[in-house]
Short mmCIF file of C-alpha atoms in Angstrom, two decimals:
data_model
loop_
_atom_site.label_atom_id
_atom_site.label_comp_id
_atom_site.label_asym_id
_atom_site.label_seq_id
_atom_site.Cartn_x
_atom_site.Cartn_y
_atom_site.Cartn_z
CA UNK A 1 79.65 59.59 -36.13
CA UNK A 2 81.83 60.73 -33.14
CA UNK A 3 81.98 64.56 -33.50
CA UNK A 4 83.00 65.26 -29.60
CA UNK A 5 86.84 65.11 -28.92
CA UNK A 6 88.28 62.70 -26.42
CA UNK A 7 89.57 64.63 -23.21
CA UNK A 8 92.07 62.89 -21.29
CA UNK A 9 93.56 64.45 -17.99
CA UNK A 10 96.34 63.11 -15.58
CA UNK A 11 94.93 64.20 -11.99
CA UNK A 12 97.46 66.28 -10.82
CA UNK A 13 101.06 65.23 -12.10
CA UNK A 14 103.01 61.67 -12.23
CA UNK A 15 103.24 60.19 -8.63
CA UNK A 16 106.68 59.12 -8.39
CA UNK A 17 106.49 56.75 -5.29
CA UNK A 18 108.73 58.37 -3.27
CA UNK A 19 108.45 56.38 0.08
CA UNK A 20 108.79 53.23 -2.18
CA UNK A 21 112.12 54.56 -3.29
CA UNK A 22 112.99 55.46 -0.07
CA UNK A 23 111.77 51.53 1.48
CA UNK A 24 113.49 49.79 -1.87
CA UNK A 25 116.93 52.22 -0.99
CA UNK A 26 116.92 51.07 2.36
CA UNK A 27 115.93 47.23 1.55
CA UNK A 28 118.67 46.87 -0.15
CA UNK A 29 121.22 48.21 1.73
CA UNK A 30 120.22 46.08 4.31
CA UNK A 31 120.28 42.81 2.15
CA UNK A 32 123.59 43.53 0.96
CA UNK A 33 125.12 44.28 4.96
CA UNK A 34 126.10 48.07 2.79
CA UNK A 35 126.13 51.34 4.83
CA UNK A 36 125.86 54.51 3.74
CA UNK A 37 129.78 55.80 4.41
CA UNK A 38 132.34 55.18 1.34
CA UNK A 39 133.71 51.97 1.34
CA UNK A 40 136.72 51.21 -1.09
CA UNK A 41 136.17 50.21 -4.82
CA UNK A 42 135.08 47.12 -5.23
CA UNK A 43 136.79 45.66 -8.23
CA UNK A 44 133.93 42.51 -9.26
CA UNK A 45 130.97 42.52 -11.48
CA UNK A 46 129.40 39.87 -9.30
CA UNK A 47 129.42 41.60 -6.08
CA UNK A 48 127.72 44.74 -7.88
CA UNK A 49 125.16 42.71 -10.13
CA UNK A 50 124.06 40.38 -6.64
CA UNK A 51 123.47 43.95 -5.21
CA UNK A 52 121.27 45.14 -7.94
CA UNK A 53 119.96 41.96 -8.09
CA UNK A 54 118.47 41.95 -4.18
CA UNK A 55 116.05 44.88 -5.15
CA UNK A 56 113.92 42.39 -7.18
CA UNK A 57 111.01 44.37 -8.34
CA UNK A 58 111.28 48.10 -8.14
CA UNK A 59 107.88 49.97 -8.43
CA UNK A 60 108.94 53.68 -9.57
CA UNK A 61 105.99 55.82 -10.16
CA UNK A 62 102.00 55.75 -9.82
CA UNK A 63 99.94 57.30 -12.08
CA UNK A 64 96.15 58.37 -11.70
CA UNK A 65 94.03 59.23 -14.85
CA UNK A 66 90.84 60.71 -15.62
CA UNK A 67 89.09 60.67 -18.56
CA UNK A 68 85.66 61.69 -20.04
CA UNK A 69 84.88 59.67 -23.19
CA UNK A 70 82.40 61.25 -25.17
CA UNK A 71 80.23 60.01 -28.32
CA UNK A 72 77.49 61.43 -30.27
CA UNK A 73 76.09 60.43 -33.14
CA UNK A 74 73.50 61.61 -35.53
CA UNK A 75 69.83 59.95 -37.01
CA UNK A 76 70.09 60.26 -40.94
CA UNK A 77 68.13 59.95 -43.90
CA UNK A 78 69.91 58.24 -46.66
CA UNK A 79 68.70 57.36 -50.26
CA UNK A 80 68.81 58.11 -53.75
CA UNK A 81 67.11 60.59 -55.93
CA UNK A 82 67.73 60.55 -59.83
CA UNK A 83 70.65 58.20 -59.14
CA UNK A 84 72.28 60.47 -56.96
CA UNK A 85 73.04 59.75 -53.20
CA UNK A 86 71.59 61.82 -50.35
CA UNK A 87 72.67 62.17 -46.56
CA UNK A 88 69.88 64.51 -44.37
CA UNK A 89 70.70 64.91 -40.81
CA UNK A 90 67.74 64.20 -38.56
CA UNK A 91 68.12 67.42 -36.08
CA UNK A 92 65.42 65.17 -33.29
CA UNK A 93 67.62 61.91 -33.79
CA UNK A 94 70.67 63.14 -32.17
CA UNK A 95 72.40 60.74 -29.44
CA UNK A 96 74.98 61.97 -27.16
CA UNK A 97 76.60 60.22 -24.21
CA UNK A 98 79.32 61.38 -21.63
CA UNK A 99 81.07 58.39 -19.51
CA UNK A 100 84.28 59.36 -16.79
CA UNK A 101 86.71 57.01 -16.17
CA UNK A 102 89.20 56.86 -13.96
CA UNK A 103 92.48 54.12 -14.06
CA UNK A 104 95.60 53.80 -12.23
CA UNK A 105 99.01 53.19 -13.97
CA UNK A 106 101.79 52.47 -12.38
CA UNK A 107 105.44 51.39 -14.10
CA UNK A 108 107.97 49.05 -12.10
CA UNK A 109 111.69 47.65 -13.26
CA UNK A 110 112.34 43.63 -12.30
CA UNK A 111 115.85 43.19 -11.58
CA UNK A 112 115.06 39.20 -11.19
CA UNK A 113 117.04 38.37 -14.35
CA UNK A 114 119.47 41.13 -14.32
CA UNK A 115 123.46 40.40 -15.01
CA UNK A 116 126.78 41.55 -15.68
CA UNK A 117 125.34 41.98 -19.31
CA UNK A 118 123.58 45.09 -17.57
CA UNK A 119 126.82 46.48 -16.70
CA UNK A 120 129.38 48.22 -18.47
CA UNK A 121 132.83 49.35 -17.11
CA UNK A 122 135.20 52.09 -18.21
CA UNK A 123 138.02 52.92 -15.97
CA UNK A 124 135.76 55.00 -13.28
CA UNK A 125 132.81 54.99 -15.17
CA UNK A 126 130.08 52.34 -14.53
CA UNK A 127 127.03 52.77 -16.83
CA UNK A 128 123.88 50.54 -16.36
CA UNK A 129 121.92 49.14 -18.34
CA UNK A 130 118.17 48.85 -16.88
CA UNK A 131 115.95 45.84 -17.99
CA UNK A 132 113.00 46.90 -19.79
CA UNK A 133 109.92 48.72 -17.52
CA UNK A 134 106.76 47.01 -17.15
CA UNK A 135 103.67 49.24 -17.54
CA UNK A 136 100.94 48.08 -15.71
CA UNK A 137 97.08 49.75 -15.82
CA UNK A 138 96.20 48.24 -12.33
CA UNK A 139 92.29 49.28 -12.22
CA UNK A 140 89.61 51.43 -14.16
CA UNK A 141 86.54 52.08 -13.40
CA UNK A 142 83.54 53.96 -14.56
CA UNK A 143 81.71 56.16 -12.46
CA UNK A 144 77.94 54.50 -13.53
CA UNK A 145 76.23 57.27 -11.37
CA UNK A 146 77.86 59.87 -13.00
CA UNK A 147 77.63 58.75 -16.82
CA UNK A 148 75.21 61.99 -19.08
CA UNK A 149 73.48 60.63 -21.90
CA UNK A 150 70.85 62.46 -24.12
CA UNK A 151 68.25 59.76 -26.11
CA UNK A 152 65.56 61.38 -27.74
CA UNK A 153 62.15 59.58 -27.84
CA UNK A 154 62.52 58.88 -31.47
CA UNK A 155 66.15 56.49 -30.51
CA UNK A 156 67.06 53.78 -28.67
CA UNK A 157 68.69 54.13 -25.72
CA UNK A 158 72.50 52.72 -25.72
CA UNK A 159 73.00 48.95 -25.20
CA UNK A 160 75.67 47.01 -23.12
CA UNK A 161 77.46 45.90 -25.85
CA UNK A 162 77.66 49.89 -26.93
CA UNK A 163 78.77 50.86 -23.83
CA UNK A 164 81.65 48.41 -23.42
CA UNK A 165 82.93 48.80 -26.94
CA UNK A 166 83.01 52.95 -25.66
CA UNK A 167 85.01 51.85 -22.86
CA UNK A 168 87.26 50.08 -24.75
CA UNK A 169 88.15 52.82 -26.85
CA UNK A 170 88.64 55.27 -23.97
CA UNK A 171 90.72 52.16 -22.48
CA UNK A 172 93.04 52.39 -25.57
CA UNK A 173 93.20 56.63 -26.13
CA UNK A 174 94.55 56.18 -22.20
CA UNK A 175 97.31 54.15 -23.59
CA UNK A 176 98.22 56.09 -26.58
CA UNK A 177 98.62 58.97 -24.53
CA UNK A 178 101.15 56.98 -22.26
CA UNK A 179 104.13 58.23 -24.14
CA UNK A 180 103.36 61.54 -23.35
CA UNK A 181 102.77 61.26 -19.77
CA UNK A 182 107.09 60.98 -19.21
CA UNK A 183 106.26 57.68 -17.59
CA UNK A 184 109.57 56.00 -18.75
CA UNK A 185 111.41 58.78 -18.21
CA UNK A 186 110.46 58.77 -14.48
CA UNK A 187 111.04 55.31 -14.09
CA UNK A 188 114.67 55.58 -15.26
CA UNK A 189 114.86 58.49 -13.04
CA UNK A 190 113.04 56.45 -10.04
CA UNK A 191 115.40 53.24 -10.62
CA UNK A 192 118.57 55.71 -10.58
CA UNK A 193 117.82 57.09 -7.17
CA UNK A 194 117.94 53.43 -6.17
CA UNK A 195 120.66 52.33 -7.74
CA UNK A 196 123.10 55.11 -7.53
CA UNK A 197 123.78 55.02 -3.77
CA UNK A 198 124.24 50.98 -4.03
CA UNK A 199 127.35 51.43 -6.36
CA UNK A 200 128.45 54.94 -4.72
CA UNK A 201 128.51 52.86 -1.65
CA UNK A 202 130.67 50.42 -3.34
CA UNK A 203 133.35 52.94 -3.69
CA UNK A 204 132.20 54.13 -7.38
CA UNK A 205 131.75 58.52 -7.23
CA UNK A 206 128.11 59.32 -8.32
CA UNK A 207 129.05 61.43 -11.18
CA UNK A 208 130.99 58.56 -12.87
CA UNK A 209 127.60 56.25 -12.70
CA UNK A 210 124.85 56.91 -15.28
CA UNK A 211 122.01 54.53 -15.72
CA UNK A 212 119.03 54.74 -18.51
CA UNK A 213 117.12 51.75 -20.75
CA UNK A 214 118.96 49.91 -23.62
CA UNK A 215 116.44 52.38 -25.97
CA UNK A 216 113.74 55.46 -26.45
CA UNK A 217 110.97 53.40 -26.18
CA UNK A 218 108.28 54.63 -28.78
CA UNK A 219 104.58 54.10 -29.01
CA UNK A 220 104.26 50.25 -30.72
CA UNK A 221 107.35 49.55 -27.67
CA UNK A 222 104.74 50.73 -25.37
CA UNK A 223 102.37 48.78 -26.09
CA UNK A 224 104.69 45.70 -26.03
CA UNK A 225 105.59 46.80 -22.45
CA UNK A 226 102.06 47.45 -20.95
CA UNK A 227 99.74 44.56 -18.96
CA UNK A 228 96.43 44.81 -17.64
CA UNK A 229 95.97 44.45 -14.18
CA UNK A 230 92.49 44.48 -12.30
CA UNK A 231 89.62 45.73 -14.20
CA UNK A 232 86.21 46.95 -12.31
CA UNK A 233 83.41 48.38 -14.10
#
């Protein structure tokens, strides 16, 4: 029985990676031979998508994660009495365990594949189309030296196999909360900031250019979207 809640926190807030933006901005503009003053409108999908293109893989924000999973669970006396059921709680058998884990997540956009699909033009207006983020949990790791546990004399104490099936569920409560961490919404945000001043610089006035994902990615998309990275213990 796991009477304790799970506690997640997010160690301070999202860490949009700033100086990445900043190195993938200037990267860019480099590649393409752009500078920063207004040029005139250039009127070709290809020139704009092979500018988009040269960013490759754009990291946009770093999150760090802390979590205490907690489990507890309770010695009982089962059995049957006059063909009726019975359930006593053992008040000396009680187990209770405290592990902290920390993991990194970080969220990137690969431009590798992207095309004049991505694009779509309106007069002025340019709206793009971002490919679909990749959500990566890069490490976690488990603080052994710090881990609280409570076995009285009458239990065992908890195996491996216990242990890693605990971290495996604190593993998976860090990705359900993903959705409410704004994590997508920071790397549209992130890949904007990039993107923006490559087509402004084109000719194209910033307030005509809007760029967001094909969709409002829910939970099951997250899940779709996320890889493991490295793993310590």
């Amino acid at each position: 029985m796991n009477r304790f809640p799970h506690y997640i926190y997010v160690v301070g807030k999202a860490v949009v990676v700033w100086a990445l933006i900043i190195i993938a901005n200037v990267a860019c503009s480099h590649k393409n031979g752009q500078h920063t003053e207004q040029q005139p409108a250039i009127d070709t999908m290809q020139t704009m998508v092979m500018n988009i293109k040269q960013c490759s893989r754009l990291y946009t924000s770093e999150y760090k994660v802390h979590k205490i999973i907690t489990h507890d669970d309770q010695l009982q006396l089962k059995g049957t009495i006059m063909k009726k059921d019975f359930s006593i709680d053992i008040p000396i058998g009680e187990r209770r365990i405290a592990i902290p884990m920390d993991a990194t997540i970080k969220t990137y956009v690969d431009f590798s594949n992207f095309s004049d699909k991505n694009i779509r033009r309106k007069g002025k207006n340019i709206e793009i189309i971002l490919p679909d983020p990749h959500i990566v949990i890069t490490s976690t790791k488990i603080n052994h030296g710090e881990i609280k546990k409570y076995v009285p004399l009458t239990r065992r104490s908890f195996s491996d196999s216990e242990l890693s099936d605990y971290e495996q569920q604190g593993r998976a409560s860090i990705v359900n909360a993903i959705p409410q961490m704004g994590i997508i919404d920071n790397a549209r945000k992130s890949a904007a900031m990039t993107i923006i001043p490559l087509i402004s610089s084109m000719g194209f006035d910033e307030s005509n250019i809007s760029v967001h994902f094909r969709k409002e990615f829910e939970l099951n998309d997250i899940k779709t979207l996320l890889s493991t990275g490295s793993r310590n213990g």
